[in-house]
PDB file of C-alpha atoms in Angstrom:
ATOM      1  CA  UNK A   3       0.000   0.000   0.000  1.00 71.00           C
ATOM      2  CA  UNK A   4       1.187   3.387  -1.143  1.00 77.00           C
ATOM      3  CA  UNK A   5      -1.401   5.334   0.556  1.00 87.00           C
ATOM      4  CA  UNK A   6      -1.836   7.400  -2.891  1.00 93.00           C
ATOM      5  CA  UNK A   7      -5.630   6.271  -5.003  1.00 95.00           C
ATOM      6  CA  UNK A   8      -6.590   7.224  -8.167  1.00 96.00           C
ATOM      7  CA  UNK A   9     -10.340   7.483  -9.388  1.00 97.00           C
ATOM      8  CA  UNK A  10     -11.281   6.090 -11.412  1.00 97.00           C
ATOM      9  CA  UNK A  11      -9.843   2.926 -11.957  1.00 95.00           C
ATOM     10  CA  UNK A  12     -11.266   2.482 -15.742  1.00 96.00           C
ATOM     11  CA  UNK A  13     -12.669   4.904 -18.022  1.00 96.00           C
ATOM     12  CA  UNK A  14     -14.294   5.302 -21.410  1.00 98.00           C
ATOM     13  CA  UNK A  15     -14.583   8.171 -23.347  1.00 98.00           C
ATOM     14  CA  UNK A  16     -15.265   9.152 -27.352  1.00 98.00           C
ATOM     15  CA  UNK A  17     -12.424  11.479 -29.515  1.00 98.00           C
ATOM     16  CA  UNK A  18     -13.357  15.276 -28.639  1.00 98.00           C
ATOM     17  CA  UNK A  19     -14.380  15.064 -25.323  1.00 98.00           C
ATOM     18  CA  UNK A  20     -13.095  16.017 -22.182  1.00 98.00           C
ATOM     19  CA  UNK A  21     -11.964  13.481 -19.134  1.00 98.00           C
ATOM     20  CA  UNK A  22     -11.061  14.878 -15.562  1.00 98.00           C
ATOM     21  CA  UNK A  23      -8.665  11.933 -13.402  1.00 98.00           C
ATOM     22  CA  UNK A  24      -8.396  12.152  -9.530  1.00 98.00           C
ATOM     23  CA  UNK A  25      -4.887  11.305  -7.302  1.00 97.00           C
ATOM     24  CA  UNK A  26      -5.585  11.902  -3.236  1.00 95.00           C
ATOM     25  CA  UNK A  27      -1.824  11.265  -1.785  1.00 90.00           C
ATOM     26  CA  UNK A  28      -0.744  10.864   1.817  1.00 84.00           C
ATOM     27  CA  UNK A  29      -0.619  14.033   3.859  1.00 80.00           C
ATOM     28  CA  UNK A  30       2.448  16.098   3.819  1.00 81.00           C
ATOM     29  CA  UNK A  31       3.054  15.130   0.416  1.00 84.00           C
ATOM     30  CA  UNK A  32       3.667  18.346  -1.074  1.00 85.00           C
ATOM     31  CA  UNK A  33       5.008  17.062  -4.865  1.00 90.00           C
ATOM     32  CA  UNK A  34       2.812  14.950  -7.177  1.00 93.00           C
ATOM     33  CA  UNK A  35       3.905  14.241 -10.345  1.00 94.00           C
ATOM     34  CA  UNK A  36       1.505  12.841 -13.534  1.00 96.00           C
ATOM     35  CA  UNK A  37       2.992  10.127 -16.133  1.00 96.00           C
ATOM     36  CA  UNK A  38       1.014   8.562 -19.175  1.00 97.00           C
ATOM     37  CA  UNK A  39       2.195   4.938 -19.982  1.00 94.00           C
ATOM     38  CA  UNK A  40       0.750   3.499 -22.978  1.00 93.00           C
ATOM     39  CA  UNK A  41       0.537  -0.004 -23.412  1.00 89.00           C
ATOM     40  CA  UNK A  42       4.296  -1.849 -23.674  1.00 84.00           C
ATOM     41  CA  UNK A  43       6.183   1.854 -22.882  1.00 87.00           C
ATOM     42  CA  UNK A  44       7.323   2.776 -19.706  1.00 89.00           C
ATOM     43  CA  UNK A  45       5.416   6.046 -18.045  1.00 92.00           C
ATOM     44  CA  UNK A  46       6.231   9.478 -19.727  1.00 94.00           C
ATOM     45  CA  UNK A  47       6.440  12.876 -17.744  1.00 94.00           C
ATOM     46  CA  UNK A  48       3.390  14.745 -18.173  1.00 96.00           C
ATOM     47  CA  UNK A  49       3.562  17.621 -15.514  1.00 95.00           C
ATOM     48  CA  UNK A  50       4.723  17.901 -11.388  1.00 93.00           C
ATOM     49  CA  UNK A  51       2.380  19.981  -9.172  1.00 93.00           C
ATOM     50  CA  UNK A  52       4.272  21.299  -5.802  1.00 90.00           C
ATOM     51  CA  UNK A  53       2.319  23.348  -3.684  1.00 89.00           C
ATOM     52  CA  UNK A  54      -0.381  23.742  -5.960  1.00 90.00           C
ATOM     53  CA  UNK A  55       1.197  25.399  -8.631  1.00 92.00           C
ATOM     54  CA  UNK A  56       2.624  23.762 -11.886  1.00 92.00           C
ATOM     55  CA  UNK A  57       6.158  22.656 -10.930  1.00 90.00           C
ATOM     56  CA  UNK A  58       7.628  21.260 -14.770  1.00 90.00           C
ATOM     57  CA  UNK A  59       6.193  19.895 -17.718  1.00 92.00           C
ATOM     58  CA  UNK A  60       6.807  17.308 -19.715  1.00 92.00           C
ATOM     59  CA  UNK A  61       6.261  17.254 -24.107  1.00 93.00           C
ATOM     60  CA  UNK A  62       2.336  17.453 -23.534  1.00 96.00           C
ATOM     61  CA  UNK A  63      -0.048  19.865 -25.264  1.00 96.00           C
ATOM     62  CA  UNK A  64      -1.853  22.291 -23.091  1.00 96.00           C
ATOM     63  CA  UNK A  65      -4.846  20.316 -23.696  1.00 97.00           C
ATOM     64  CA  UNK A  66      -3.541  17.931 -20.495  1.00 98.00           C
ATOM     65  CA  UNK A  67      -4.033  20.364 -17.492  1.00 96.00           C
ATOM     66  CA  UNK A  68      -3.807  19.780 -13.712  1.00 96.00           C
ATOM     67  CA  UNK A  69      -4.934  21.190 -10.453  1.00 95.00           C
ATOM     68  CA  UNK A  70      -3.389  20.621  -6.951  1.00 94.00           C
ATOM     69  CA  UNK A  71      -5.455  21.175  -3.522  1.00 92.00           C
ATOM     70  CA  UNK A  72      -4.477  22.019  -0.545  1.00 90.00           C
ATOM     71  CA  UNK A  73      -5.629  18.419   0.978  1.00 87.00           C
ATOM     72  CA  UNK A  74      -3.091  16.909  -1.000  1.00 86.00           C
ATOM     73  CA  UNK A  75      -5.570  15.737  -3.878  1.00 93.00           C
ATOM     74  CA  UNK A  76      -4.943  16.751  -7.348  1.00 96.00           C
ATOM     75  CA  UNK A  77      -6.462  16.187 -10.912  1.00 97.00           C
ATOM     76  CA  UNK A  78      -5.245  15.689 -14.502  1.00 98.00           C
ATOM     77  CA  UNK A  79      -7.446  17.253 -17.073  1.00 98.00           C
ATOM     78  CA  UNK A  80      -7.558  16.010 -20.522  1.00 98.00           C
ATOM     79  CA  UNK A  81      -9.417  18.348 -23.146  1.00 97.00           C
ATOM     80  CA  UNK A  82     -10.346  17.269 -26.855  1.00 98.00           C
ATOM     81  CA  UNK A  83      -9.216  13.664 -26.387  1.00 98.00           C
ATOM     82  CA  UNK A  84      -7.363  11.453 -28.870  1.00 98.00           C
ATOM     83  CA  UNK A  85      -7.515   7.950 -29.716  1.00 97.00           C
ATOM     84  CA  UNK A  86      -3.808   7.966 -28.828  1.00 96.00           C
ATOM     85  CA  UNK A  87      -4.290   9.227 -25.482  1.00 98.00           C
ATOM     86  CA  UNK A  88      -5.356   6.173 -24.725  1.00 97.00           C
ATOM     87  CA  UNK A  89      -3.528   4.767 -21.962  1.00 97.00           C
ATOM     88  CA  UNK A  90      -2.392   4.190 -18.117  1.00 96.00           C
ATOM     89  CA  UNK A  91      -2.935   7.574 -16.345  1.00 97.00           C
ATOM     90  CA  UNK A  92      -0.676   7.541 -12.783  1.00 96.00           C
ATOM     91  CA  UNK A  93       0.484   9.750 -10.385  1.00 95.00           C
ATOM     92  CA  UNK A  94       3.014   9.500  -7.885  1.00 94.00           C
ATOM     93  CA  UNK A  95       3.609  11.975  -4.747  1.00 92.00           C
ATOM     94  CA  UNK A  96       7.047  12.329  -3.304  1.00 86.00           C
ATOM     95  CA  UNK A  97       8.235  12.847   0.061  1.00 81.00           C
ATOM     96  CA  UNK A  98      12.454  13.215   0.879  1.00 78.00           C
ATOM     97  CA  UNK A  99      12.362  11.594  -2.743  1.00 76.00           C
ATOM     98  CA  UNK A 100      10.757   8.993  -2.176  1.00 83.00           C
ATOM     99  CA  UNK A 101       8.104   8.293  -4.746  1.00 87.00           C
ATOM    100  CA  UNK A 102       4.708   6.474  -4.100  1.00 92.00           C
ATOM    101  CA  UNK A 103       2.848   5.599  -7.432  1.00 94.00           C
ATOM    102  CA  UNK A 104      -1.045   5.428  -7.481  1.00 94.00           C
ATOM    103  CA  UNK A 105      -2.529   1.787  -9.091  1.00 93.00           C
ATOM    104  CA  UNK A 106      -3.184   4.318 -12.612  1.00 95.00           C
ATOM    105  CA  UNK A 107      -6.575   4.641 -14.360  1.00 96.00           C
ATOM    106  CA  UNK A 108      -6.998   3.238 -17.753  1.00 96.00           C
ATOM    107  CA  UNK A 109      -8.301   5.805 -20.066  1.00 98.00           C
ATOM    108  CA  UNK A 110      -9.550   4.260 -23.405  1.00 97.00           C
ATOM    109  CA  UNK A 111     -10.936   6.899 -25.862  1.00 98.00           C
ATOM    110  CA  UNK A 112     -13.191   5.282 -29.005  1.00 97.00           C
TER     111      UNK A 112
ATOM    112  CA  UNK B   3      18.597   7.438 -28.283  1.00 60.00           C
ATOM    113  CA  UNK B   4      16.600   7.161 -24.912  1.00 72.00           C
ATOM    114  CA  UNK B   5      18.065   8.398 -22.161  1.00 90.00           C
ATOM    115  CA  UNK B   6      17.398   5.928 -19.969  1.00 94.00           C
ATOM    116  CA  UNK B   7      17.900   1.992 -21.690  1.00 95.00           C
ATOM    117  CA  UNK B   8      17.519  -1.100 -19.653  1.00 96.00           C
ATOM    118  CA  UNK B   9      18.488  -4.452 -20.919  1.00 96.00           C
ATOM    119  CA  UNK B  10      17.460  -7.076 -21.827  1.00 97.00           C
ATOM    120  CA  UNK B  11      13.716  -6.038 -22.805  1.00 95.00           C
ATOM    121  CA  UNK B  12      12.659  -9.850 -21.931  1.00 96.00           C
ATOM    122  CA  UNK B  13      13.646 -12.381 -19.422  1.00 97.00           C
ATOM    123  CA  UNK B  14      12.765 -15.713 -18.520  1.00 97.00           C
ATOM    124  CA  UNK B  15      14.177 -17.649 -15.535  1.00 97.00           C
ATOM    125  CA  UNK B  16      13.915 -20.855 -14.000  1.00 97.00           C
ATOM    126  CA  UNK B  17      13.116 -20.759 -10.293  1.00 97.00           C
ATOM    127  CA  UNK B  18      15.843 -20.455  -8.293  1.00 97.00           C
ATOM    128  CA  UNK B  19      18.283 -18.693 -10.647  1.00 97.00           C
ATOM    129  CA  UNK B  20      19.989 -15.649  -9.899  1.00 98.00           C
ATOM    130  CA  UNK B  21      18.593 -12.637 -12.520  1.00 97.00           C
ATOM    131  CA  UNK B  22      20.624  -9.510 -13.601  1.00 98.00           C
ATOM    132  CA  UNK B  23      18.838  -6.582 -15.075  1.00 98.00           C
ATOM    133  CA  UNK B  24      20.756  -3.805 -16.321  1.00 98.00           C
ATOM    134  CA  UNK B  25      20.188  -0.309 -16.814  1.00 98.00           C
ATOM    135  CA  UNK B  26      22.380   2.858 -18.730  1.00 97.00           C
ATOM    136  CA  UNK B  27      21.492   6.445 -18.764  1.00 95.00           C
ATOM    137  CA  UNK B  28      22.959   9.316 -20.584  1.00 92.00           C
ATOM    138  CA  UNK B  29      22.311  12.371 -18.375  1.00 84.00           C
ATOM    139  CA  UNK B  30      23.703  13.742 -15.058  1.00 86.00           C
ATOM    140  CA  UNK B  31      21.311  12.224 -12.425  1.00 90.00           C
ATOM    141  CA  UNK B  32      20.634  13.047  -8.479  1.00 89.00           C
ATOM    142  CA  UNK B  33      19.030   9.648  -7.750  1.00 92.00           C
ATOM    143  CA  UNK B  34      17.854   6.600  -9.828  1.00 95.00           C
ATOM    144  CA  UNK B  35      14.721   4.442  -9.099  1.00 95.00           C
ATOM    145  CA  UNK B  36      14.288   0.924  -9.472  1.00 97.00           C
ATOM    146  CA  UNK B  37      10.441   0.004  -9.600  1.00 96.00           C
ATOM    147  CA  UNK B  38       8.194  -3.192 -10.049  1.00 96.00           C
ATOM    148  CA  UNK B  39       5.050  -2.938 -11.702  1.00 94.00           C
ATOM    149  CA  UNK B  40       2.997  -6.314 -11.960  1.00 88.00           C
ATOM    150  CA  UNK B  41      -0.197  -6.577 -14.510  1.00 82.00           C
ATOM    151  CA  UNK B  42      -2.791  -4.288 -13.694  1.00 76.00           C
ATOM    152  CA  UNK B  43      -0.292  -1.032 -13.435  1.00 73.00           C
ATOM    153  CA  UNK B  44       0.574  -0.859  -9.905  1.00 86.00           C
ATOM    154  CA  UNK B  45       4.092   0.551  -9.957  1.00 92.00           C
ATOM    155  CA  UNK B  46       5.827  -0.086  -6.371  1.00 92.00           C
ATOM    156  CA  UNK B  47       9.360   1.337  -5.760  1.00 92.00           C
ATOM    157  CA  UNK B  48      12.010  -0.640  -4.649  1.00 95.00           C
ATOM    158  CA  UNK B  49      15.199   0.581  -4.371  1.00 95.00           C
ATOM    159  CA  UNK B  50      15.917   4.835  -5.003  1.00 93.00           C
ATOM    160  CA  UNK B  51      19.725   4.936  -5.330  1.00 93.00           C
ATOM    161  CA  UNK B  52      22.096   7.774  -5.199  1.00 92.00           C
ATOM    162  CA  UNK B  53      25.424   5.976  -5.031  1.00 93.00           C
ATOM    163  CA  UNK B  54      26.722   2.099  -4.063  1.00 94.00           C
ATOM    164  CA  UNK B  55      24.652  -0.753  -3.191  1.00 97.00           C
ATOM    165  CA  UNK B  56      21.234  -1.646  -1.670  1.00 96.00           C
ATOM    166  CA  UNK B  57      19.290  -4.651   0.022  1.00 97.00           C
ATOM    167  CA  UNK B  58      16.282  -5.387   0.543  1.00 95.00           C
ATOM    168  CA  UNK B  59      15.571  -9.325   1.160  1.00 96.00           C
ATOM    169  CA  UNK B  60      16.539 -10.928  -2.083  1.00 97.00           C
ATOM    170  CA  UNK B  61      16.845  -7.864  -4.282  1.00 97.00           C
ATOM    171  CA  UNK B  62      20.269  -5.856  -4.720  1.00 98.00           C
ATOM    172  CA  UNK B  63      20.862  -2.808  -6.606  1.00 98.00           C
ATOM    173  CA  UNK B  64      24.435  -1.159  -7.306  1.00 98.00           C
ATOM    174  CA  UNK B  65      24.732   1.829  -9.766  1.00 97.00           C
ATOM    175  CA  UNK B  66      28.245   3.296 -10.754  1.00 96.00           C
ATOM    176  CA  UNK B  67      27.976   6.551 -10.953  1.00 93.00           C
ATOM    177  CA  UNK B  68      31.062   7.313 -13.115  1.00 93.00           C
ATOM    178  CA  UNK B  69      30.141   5.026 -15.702  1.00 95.00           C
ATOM    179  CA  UNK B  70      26.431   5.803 -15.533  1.00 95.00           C
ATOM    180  CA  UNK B  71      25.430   2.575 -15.426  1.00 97.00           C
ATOM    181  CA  UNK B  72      22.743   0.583 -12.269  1.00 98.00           C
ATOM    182  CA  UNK B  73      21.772  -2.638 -11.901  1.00 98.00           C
ATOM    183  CA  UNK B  74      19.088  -4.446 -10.352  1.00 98.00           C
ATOM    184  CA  UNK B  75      19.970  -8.448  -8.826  1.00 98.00           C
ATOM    185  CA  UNK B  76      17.662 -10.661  -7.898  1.00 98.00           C
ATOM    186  CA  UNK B  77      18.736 -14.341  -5.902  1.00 96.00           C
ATOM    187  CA  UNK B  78      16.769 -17.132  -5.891  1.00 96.00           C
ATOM    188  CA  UNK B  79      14.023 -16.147  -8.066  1.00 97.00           C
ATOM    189  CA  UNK B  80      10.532 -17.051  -7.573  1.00 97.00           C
ATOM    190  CA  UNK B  81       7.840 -17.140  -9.735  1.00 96.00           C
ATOM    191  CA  UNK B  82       6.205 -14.427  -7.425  1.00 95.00           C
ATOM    192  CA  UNK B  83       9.164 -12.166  -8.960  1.00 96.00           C
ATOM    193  CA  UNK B  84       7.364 -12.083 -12.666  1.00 96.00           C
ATOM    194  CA  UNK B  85       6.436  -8.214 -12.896  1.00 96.00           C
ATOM    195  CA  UNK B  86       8.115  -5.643 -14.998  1.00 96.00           C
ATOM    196  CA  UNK B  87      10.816  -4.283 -13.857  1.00 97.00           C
ATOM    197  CA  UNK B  88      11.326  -0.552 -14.518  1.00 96.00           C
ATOM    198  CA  UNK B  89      14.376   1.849 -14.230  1.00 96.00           C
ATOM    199  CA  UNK B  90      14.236   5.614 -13.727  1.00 95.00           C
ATOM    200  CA  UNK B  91      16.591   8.514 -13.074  1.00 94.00           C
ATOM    201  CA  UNK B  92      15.761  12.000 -11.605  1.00 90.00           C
ATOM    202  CA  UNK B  93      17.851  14.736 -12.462  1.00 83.00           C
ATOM    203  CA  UNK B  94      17.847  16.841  -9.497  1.00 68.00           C
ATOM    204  CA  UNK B  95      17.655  20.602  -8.937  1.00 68.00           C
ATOM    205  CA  UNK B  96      14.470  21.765 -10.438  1.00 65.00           C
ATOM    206  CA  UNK B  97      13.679  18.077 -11.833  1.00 67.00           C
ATOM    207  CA  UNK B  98      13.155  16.871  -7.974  1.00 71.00           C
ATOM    208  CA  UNK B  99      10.391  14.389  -8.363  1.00 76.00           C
ATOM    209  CA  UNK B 100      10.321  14.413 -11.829  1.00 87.00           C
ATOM    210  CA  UNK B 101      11.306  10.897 -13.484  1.00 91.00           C
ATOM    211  CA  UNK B 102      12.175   9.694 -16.877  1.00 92.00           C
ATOM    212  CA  UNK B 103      11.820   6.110 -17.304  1.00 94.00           C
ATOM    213  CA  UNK B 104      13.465   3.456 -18.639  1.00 93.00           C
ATOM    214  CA  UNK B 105      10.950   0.497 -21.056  1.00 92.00           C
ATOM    215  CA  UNK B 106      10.945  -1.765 -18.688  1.00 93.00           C
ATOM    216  CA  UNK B 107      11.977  -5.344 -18.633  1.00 96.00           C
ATOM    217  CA  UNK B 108       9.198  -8.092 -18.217  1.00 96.00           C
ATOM    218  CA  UNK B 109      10.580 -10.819 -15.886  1.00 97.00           C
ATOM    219  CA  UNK B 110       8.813 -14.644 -16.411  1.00 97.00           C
ATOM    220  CA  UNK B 111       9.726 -17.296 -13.810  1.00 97.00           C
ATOM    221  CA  UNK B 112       9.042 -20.302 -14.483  1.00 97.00           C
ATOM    222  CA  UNK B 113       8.361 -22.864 -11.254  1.00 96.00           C
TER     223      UNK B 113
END
């Protein structure tokens, strides 16, 4: 157990429309970082939130946007979706680097 | 060229047998990560190296830091070991936190 969740677990969506994930890490955690893994690929950089502002960002479009709160949740918003941004969604929060990974939500777009 | 390469891509072990998996990177790093994820996505970190040599039960990790270069041991592999194994380094400075991975190697062992 990580102590970090992710919500949902599975989701379906159809190309153009818009898809909001959820990460709630362990208190204190103060970093969380988003990666996209698509199938057979190990997990890409997508942003880092610390202190709920936008901390780094990977090669992503500004279509993927986040949000951190204050109770250490945070949220990865993906607008106009893609048929290739199909894929694992995870987030990880980091404490005296450390990392603790999320179990992902699967994001299919059709 | 990816920055971060891990060899080999597949391996496939007998139980018992001791398993190597290797890992290069081409940047200046702050820390590297060694982390399992089994089917289903769950990534769990194992080891997060800065320099030397780690244990934890029946995994080792060692990086050289010089020759940018980390690898990941495992003795007397079980079947329970089959995940993927994954590889990433973290830069440092403003990257704190911020990982770029490796393509993982998929570990079968066979009973």
């Amino acid at each position: 157990e990580t102590g970090v969740t992710q919500s949902p677990t599975h989701l379906i969506k159809t190309r153009g429309q818009q898809v909001t994930l959820r990460c709630s890490s362990q208190s204190g955690h103060n970093t969380v970082s988003w990666y996209q893994q698509a199938l057979g690929q190990g997990p890409q950089f997508i942003f880092q939130y610390y202190r709920e502002e936008e901390n780094g960002r990977g090669n992503f479009p500004p279509r993927f946007s986040g949000l951190q709160f204050p109770n250490y949740s945070s949220e990865l918003n993906v607008n106009a979706l893609e048929l290739d941004d199909s894929a694992l969604y995870l987030c990880a929060s980091s404490k005296q680097g450390q990392q603790y990974f999320g179990p992902g939500t699967r994001l299919t777009v059709t | 060229k990816n920055e971060v390469e891990q060899s080999p891509q597949n391996l496939t072990a007998q139980e018992g047998e001791f398993i190597t998996i290797n890992c290069s990177y081409s940047v200046g790093i702050s820390a590297l990560h060694w982390l399992q994820q089994h089917p289903g996505g769950g990534i769990v970190s194992l080891f997060m190296l800065s320099s030397g040599k780690k244990k934890h039960g029946r995994l080792i990790a060692t990086i050289n830091i010089q020759e940018k270069h980390s690898s990941l041991h495992i003795t007397a592999s079980h079947p329970r070991d089959s995940a993927v194994y994954i590889c990433a380094v973290e830069a440092g400075g403003t990257s704190y936190g911020k990982l770029t991975f490796g393509q993982g190697t998929i570990l079968t062992v066979h009973p």
